[in-house]
Short mmCIF file of C-alpha atoms (C1' of nucleotides) and ligand atoms in Angstrom, two decimals:
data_model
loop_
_atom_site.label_atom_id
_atom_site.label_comp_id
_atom_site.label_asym_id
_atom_site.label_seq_id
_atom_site.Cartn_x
_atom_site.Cartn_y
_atom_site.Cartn_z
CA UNK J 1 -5.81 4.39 9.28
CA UNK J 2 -2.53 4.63 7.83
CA UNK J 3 -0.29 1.28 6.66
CA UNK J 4 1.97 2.15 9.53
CA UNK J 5 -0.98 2.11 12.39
CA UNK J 6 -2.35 -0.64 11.13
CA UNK J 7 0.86 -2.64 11.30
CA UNK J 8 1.13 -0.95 14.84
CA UNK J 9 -2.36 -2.43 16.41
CA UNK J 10 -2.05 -5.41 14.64
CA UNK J 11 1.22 -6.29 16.34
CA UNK J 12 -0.36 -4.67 19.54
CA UNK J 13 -3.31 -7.35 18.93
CA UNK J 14 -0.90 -10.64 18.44
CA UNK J 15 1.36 -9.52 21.38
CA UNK J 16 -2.15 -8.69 23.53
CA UNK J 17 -3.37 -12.56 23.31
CA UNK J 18 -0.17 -13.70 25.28
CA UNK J 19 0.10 -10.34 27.66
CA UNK J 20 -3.75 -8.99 27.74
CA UNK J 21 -2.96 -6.89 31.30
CA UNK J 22 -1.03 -4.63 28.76
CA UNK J 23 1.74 -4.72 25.70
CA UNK J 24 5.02 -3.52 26.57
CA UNK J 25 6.55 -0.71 24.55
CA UNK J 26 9.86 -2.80 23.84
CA UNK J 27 7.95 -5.39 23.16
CA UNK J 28 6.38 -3.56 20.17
CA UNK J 29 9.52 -1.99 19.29
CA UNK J 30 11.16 -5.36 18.69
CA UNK J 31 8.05 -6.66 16.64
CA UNK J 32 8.39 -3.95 14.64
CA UNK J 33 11.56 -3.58 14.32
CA UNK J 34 11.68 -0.09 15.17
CA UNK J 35 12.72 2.18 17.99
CA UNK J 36 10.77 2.11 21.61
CA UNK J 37 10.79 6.27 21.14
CA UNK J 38 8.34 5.87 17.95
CA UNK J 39 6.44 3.22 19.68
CA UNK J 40 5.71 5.98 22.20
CA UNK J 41 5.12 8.53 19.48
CA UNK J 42 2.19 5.82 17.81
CA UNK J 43 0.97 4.99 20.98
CA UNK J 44 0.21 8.88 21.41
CA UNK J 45 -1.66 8.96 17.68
CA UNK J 46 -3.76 5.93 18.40
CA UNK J 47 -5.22 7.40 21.79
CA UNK J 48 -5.82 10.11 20.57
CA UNK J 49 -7.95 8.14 17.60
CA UNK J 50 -9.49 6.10 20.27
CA UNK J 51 -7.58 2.69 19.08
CA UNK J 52 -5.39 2.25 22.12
CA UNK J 53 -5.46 2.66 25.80
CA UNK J 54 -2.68 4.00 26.96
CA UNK J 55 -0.93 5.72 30.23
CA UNK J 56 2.83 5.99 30.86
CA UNK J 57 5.10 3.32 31.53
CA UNK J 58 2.06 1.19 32.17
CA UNK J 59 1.54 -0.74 28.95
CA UNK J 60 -0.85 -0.90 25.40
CA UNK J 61 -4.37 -2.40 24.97
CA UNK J 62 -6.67 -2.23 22.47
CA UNK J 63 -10.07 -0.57 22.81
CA UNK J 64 -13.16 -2.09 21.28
CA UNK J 65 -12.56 -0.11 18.33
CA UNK J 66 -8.76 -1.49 17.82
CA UNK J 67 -9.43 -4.90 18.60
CA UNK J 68 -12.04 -4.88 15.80
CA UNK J 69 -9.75 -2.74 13.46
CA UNK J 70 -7.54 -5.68 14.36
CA UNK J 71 -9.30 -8.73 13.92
CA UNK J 72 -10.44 -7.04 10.26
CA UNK J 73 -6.32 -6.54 9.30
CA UNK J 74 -5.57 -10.28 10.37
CA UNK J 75 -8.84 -11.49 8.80
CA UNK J 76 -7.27 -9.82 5.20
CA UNK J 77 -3.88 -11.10 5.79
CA UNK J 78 -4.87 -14.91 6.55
CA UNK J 79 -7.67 -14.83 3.57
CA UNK J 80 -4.69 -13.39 1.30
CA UNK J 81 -2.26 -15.68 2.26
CA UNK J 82 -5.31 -18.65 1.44
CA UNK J 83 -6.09 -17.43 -1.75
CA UNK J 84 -1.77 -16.89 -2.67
CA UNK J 85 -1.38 -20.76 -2.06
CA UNK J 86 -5.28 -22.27 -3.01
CA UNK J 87 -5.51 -20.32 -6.04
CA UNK J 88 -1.68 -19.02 -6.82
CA UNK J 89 -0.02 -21.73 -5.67
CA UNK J 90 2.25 -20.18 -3.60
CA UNK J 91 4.21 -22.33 -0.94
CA UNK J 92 3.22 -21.81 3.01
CA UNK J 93 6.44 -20.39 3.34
CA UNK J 94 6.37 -17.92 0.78
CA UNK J 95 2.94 -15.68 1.50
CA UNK J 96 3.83 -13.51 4.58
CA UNK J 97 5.35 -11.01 2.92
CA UNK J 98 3.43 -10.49 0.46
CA UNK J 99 -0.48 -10.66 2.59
CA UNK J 100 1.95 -8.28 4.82
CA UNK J 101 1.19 -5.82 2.31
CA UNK J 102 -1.93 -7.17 0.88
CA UNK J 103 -3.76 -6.78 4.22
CA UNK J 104 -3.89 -2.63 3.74
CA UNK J 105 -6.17 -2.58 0.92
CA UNK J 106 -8.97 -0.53 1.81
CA UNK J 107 -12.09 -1.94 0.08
CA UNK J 108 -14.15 -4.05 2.40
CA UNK J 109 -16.58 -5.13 -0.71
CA UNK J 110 -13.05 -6.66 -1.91
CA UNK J 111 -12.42 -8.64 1.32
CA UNK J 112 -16.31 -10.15 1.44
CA UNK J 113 -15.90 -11.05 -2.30
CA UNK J 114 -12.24 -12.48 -1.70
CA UNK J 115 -13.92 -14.79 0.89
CA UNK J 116 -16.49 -15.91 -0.63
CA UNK J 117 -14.73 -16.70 -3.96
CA UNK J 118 -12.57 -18.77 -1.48
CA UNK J 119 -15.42 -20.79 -0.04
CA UNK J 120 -15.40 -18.58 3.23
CA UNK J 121 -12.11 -20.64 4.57
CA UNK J 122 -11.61 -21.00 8.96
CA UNK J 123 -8.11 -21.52 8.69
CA UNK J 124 -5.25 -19.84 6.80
CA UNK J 125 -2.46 -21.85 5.73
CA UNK J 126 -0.98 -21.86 8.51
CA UNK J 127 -3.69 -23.07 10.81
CA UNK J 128 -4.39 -19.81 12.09
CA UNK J 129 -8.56 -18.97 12.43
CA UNK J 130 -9.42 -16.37 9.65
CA UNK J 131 -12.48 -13.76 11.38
CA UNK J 132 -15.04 -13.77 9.73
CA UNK J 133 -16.74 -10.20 8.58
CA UNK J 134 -18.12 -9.82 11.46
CA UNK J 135 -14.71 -10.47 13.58
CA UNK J 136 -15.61 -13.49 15.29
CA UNK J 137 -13.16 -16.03 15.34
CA UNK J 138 -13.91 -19.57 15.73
CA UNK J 139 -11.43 -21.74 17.77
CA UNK J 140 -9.66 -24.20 16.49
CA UNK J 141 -9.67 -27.08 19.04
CA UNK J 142 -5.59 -27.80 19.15
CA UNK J 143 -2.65 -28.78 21.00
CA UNK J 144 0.88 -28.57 21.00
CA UNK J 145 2.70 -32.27 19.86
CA UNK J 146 5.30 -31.97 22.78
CA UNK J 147 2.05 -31.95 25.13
CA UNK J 148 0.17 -35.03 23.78
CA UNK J 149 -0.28 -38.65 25.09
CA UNK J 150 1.56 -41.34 23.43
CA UNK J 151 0.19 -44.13 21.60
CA UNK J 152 -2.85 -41.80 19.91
CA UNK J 153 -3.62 -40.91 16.94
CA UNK J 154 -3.98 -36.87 15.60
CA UNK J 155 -3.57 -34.69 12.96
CA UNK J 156 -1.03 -31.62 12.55
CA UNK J 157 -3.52 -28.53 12.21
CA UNK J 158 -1.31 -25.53 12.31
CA UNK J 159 2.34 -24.49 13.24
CA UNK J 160 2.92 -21.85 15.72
CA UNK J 161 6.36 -20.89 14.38
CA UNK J 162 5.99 -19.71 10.80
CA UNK J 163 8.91 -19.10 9.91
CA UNK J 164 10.72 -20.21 6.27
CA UNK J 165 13.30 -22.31 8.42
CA UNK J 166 10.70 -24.45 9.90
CA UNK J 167 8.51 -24.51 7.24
CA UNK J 168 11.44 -25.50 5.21
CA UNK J 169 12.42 -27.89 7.60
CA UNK J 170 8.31 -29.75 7.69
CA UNK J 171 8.01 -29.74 4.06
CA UNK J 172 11.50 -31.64 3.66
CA UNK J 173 9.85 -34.39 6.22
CA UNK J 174 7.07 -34.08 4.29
CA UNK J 175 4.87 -33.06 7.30
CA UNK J 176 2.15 -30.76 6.15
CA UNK J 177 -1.36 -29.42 7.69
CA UNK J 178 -3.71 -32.90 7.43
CA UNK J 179 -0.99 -35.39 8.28
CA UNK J 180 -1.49 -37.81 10.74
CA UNK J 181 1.11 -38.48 13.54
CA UNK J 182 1.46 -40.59 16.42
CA UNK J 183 3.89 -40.08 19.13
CA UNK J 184 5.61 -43.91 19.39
CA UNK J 185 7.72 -42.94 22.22
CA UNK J 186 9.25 -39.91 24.23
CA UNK J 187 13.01 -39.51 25.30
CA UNK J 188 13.17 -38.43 29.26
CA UNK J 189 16.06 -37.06 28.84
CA UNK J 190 15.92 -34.31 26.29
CA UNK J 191 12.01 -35.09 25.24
CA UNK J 192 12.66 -36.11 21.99
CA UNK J 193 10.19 -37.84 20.50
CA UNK J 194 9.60 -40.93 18.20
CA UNK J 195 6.92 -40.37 15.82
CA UNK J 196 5.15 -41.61 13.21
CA UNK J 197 3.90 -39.51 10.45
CA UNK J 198 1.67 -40.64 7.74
CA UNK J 199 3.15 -44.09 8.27
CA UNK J 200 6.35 -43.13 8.20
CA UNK J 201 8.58 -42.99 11.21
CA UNK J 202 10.29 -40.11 12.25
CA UNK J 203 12.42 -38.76 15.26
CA UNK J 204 11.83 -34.84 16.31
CA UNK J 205 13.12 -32.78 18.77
CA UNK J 206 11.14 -31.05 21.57
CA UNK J 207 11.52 -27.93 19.40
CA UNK J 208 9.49 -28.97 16.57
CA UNK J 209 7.28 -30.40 18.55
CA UNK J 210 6.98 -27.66 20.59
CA UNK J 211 5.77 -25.83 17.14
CA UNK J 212 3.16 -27.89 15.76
CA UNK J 213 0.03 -28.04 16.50
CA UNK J 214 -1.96 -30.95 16.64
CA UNK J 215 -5.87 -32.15 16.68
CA UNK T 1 10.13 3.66 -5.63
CA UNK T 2 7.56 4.47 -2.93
CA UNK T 3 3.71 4.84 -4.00
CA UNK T 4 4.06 8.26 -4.59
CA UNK T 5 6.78 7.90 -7.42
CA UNK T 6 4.68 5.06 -8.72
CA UNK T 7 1.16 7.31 -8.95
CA UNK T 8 3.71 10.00 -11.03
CA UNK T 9 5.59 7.62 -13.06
CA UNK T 10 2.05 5.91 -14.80
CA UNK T 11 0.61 8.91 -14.91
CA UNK T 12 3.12 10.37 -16.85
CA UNK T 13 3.06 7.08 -18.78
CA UNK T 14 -0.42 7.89 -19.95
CA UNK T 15 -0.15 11.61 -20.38
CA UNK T 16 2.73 11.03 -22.73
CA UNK T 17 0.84 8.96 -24.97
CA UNK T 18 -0.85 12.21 -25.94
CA UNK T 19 2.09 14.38 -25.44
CA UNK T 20 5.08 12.30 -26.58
CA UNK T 21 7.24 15.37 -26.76
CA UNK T 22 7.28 16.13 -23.34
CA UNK T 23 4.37 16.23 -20.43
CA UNK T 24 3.45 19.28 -18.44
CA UNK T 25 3.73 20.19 -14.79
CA UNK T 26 0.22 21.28 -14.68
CA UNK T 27 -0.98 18.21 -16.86
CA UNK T 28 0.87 15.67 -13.90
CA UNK T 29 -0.80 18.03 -11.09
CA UNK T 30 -4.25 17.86 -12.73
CA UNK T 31 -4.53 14.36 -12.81
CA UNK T 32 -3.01 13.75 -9.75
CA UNK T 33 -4.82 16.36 -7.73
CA UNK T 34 -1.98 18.21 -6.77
CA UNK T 35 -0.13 21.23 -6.93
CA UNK T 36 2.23 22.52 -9.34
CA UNK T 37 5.34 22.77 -7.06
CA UNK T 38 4.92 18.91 -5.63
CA UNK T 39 4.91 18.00 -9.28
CA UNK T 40 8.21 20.10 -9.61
CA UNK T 41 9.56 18.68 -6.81
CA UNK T 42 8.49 14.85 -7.25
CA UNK T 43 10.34 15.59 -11.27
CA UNK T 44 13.88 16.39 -9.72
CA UNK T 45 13.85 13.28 -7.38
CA UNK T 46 12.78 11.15 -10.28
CA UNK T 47 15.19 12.44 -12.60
CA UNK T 48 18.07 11.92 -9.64
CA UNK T 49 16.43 8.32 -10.35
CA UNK T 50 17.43 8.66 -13.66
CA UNK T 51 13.35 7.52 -14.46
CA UNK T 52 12.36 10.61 -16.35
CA UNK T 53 14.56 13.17 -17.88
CA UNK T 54 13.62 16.67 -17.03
CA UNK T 55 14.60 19.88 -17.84
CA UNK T 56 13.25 23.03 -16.32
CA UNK T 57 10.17 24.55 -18.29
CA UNK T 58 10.37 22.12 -21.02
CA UNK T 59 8.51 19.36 -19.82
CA UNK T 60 9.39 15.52 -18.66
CA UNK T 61 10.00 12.47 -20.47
CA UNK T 62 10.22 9.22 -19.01
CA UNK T 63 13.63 7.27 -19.46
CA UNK T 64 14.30 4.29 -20.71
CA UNK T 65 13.79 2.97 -17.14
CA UNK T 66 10.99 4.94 -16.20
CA UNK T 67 8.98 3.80 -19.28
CA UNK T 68 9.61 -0.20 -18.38
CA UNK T 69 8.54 0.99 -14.34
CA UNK T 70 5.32 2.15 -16.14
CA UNK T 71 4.56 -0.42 -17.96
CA UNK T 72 4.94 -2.50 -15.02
CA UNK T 73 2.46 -0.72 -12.77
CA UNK T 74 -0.04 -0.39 -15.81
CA UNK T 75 0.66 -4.08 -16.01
CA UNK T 76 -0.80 -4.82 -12.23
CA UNK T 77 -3.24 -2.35 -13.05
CA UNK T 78 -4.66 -4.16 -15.53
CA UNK T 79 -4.34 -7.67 -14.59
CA UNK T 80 -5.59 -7.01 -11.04
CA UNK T 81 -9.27 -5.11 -12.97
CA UNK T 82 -9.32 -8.68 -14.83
CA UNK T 83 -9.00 -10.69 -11.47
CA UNK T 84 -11.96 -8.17 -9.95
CA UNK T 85 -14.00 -8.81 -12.68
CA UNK T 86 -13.37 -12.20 -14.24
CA UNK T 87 -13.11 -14.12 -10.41
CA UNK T 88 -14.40 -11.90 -7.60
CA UNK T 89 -17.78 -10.64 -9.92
CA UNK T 90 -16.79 -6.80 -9.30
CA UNK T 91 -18.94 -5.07 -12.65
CA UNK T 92 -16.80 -3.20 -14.86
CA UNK T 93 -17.35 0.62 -13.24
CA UNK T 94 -16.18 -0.51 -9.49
CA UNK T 95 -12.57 -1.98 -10.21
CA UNK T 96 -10.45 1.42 -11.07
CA UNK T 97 -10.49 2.53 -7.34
CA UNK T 98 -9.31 -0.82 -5.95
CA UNK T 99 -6.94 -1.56 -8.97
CA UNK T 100 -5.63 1.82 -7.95
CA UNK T 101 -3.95 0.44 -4.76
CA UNK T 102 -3.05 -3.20 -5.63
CA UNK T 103 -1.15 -2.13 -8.42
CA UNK T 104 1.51 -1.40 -5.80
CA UNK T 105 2.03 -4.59 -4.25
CA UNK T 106 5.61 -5.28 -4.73
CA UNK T 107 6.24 -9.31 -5.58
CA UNK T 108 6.82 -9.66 -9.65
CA UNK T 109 6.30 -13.08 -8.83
CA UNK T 110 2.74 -12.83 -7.50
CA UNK T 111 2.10 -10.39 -10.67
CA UNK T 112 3.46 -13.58 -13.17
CA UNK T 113 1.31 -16.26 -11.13
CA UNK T 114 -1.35 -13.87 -11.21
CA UNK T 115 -1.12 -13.76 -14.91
CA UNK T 116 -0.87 -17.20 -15.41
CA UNK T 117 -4.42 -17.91 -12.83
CA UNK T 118 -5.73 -15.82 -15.30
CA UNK T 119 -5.36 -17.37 -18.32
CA UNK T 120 -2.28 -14.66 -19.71
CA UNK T 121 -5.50 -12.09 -20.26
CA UNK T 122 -4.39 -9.31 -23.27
CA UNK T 123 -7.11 -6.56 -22.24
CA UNK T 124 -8.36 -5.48 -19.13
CA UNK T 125 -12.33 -5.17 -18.23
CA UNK T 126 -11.88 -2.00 -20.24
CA UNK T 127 -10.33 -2.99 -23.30
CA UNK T 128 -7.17 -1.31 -22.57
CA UNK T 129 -4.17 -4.06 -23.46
CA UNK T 130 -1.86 -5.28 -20.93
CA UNK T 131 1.63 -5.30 -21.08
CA UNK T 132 3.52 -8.91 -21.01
CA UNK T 133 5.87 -9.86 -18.08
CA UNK T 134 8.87 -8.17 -20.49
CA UNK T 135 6.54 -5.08 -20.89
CA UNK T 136 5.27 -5.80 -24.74
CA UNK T 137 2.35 -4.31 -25.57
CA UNK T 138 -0.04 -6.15 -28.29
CA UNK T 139 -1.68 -3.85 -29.98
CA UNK T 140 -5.14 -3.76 -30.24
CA UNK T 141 -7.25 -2.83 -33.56
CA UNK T 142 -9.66 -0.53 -32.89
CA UNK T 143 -11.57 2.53 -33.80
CA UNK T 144 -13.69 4.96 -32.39
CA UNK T 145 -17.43 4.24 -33.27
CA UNK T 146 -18.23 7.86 -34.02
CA UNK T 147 -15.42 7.42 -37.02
CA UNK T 148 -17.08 4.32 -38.59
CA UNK T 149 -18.45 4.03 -42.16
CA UNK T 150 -22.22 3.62 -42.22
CA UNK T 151 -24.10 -0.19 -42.42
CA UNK T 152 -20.86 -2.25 -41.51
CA UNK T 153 -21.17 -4.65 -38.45
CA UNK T 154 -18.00 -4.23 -35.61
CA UNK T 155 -17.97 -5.38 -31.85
CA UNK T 156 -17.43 -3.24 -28.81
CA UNK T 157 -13.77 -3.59 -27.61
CA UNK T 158 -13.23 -1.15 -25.43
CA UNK T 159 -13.92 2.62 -23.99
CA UNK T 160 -11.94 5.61 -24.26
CA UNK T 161 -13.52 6.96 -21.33
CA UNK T 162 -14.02 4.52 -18.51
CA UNK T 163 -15.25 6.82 -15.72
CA UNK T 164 -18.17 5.18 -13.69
CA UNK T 165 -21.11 7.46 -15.66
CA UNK T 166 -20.06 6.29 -18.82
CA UNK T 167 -19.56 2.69 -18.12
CA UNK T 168 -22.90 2.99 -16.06
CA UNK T 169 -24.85 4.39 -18.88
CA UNK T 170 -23.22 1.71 -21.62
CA UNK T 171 -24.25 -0.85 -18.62
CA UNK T 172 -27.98 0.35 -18.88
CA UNK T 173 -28.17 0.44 -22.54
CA UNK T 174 -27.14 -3.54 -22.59
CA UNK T 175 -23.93 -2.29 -24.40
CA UNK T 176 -21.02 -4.40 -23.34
CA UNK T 177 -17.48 -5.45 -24.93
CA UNK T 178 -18.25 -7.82 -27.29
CA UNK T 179 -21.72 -6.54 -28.21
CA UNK T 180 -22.03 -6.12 -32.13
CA UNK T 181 -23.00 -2.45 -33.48
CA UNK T 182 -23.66 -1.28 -36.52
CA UNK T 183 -24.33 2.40 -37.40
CA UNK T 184 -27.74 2.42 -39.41
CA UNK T 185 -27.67 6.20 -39.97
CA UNK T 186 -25.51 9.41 -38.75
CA UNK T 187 -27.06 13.05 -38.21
CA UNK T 188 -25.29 15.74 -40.13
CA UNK T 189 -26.04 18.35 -38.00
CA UNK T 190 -25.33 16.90 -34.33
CA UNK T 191 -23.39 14.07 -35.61
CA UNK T 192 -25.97 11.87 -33.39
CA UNK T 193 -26.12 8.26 -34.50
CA UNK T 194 -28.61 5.63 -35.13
CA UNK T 195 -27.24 2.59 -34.30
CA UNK T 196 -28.51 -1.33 -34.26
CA UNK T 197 -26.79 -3.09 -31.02
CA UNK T 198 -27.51 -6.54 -30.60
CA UNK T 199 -30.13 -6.29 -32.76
CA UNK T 200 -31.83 -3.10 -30.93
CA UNK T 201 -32.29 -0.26 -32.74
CA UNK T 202 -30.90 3.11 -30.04
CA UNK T 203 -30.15 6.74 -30.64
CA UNK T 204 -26.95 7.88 -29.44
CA UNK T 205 -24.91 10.49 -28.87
CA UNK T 206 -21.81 11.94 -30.18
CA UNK T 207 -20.09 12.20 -27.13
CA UNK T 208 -20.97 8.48 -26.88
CA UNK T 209 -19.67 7.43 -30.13
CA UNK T 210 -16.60 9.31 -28.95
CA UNK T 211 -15.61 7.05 -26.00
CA UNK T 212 -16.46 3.59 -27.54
CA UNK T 213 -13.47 1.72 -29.29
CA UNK T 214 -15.02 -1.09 -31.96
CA UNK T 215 -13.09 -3.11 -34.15
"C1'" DT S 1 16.02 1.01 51.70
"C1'" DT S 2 19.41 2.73 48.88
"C1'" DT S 3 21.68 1.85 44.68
"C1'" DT S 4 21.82 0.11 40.11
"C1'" DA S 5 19.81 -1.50 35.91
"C1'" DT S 6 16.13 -1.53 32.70
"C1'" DT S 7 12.37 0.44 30.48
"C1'" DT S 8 10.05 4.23 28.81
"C1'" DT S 9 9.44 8.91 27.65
"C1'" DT S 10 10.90 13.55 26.09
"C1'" DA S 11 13.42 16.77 23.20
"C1'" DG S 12 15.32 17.77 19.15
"C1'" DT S 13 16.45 16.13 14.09
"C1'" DT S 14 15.68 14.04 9.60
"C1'" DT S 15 13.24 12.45 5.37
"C1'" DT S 16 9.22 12.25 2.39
"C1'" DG S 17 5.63 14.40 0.31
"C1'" DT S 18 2.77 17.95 0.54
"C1'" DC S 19 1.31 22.99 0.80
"C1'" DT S 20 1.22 28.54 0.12
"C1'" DA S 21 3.15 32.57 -1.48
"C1'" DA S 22 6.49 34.85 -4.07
"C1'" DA S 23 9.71 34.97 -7.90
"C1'" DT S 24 10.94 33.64 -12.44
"C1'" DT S 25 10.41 32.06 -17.08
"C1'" DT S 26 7.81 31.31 -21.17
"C1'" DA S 27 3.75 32.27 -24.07
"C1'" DA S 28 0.22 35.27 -25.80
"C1'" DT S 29 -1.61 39.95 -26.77
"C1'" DT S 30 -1.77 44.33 -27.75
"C1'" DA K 1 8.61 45.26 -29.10
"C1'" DA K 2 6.49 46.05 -24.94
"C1'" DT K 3 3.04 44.51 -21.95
"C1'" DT K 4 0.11 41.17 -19.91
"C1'" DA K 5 -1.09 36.49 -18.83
"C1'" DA K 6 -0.08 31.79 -17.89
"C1'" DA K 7 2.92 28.22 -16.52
"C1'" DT K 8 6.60 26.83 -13.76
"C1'" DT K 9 9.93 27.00 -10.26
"C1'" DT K 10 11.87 28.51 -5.73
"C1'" DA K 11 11.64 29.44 -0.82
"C1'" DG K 12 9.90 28.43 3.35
"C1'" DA K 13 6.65 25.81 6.22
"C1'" DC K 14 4.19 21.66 7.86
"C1'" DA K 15 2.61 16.81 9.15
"C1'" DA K 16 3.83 11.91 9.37
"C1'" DA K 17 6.93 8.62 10.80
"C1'" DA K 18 11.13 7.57 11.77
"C1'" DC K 19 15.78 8.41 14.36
"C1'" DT K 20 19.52 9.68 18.41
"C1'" DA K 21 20.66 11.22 22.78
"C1'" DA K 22 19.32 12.60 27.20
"C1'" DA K 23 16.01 12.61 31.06
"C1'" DA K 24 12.66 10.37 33.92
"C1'" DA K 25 10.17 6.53 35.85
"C1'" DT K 26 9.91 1.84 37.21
"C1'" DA K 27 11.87 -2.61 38.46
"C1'" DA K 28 15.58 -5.35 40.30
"C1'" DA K 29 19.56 -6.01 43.20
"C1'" DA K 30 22.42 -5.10 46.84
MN1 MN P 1 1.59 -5.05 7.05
MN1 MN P 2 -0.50 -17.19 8.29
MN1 MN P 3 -2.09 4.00 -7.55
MN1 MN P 4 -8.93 -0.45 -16.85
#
DNA sequence: TTTTATTTTTAGTTTTGTCTAAATTTAATT
DNA sequence: AATTAAATTTAGACAAAACTAAAAATAAAA
């Protein structure tokens, strides 16, 4: 596989676990950030390799064979990203980019090693599940803080928005993966929520809780 | 500068080592394993890069610019063979291949950190120095073991030739960098050596004494 | 159920890096 | 110095991966 069709079905695997009757071509497109014309080209390519199943104007999935060639692309980027900020000491909001291009090296031998020289991590630093070499992914048991009962106790286990901006935003608050929080109260009106984190108390809107996941 | 322009620019970088006074089209193709007129074409789009100068027939040079870019990838090179090696337990014959696509990861960041996890390493796995993060190169002492003067003690520090055969056959003979040789006796007719390596006596080659760098 | 809007595909180009075959230049031999 | 050989460059073609613009299919609205 090429860099470019393994960005392809991996973006056709993260957009497949919300729409799994089939991936849209814009959707794709947008992901990508390319045109829905080469989308259509790909999708052609990866049929033809068996990676895909695809018919006209009805929508991507993966095939056995691409959802394995999947789960082995996201398994290098989240064990990259672990070993930039365990080992490197990289930031959470600094890796994407760079496991976006560490995830194409070839050399499965590496990606065994990598893991075990990590101490064969679940989670990347993120919270996401890392696959092991087999592919199978063990769930993380989580939930989203806007969805939790007040008055208990959890702990943040992963964000769902990774972006630098929020990120950004949870390391200024000093909220990071580990923390404890308890929701105190919850506006009606706009769901904004009263929280306690790691002692300290805190007030966050329904979009940041909406984007961090707690256990 | 895409992979492609990378692969030219260090190779050039090595072949010009030997040639300083200009490298050959058919040398670049050779080691490349490519023909002739890519070679010619690849030199006019990176002279428009002002990263080798290049005049028709006589051979390329690299710039100013083009000899830091080496340098650079030669750095990666090297420091990501140390991180096989030193943390991951890859032997010494299995790291080229690998080293030969993580060298073009992009982030001069992750190179510096990379460095730094390291322990700021000045030779690779095969003895060959690596350039600083301001492309200095610390020269190493060394000489090749078929040039040595008779009953004097040196250590292994590196290999001229570091193709898998060679580093397998050095691997089976116990002879590593940092093993301590000296030449008991020299053939006049073959130029075949007797030679005392960690305290075993062996028979080697010339062609072996050729590719083995002792100080 | 037409009509309109959106999504997707096709057709035709472009750029990058490669190739083959032919032409040209330089180097080596008679 | 003329001829032959080797190295190098040019010309033209191709595959991969992208693009634009136009056509076709599907979905949504009237
Ligand atoms: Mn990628
Ligand atoms: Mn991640
Ligand atoms: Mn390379
Ligand atoms: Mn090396």
């Amino acid at each position: 596989m090429t860099i470019s069709e393994e960005n392809y079905i991996k973006v056709i695997y993260h957009l497949s676990l919300v729409s799994p009757k089939g991936v849209n071509t814009n959707a794709i497109a947008g992901m990508l950030d390319t045109k829905a014309s080469s989308v259509t080209d790909m999708m052609k390519k990866l049929s033809d390799k068996d990676l895909v199943s695809y018919q006209k104007y009805q929508g991507v999935t993966l095939t056995e064979k691409g959802f394995h060639s999947a789960k082995m692309i996201v398994r290098k980027h989240r064990l990259w990203e672990v070993f930039l900020v365990d080992k490197l000491g990289f930031s959470w909001d600094e890796v994407h980019e760079i496991a976006e291009e560490l995830e194409h090296i070839k050399s499965e031998q590496l990606i065994n090693k990598l893991d075990a020289f990590l101490g064969f991590p679940v989670a990347d630093p993120h919270g996401d599940p890392i696959p092991d070499a087999k592919g199978v992914i063990k769930k993380i048991e989580k939930q989203l803080l806007s969805e939790v009962e007040i008055n208990a106790a959890f702990h943040c286990v992963g964000v769902k928005d990774s972006s630098t901006d929020f990120l950004k935003y949870l390391d200024k608050q000093k909220i990071a993966l580990g923390s404890v929080v308890k929701v105190i109260d919850k506006e009606d009106f706009d769901d904004t929520l009263t929280v306690e984190i790691d002692g300290k108390r805190l007030t966050i809107s329904n979009k940041i809780a909406n984007n961090l996941y707690v256990q």
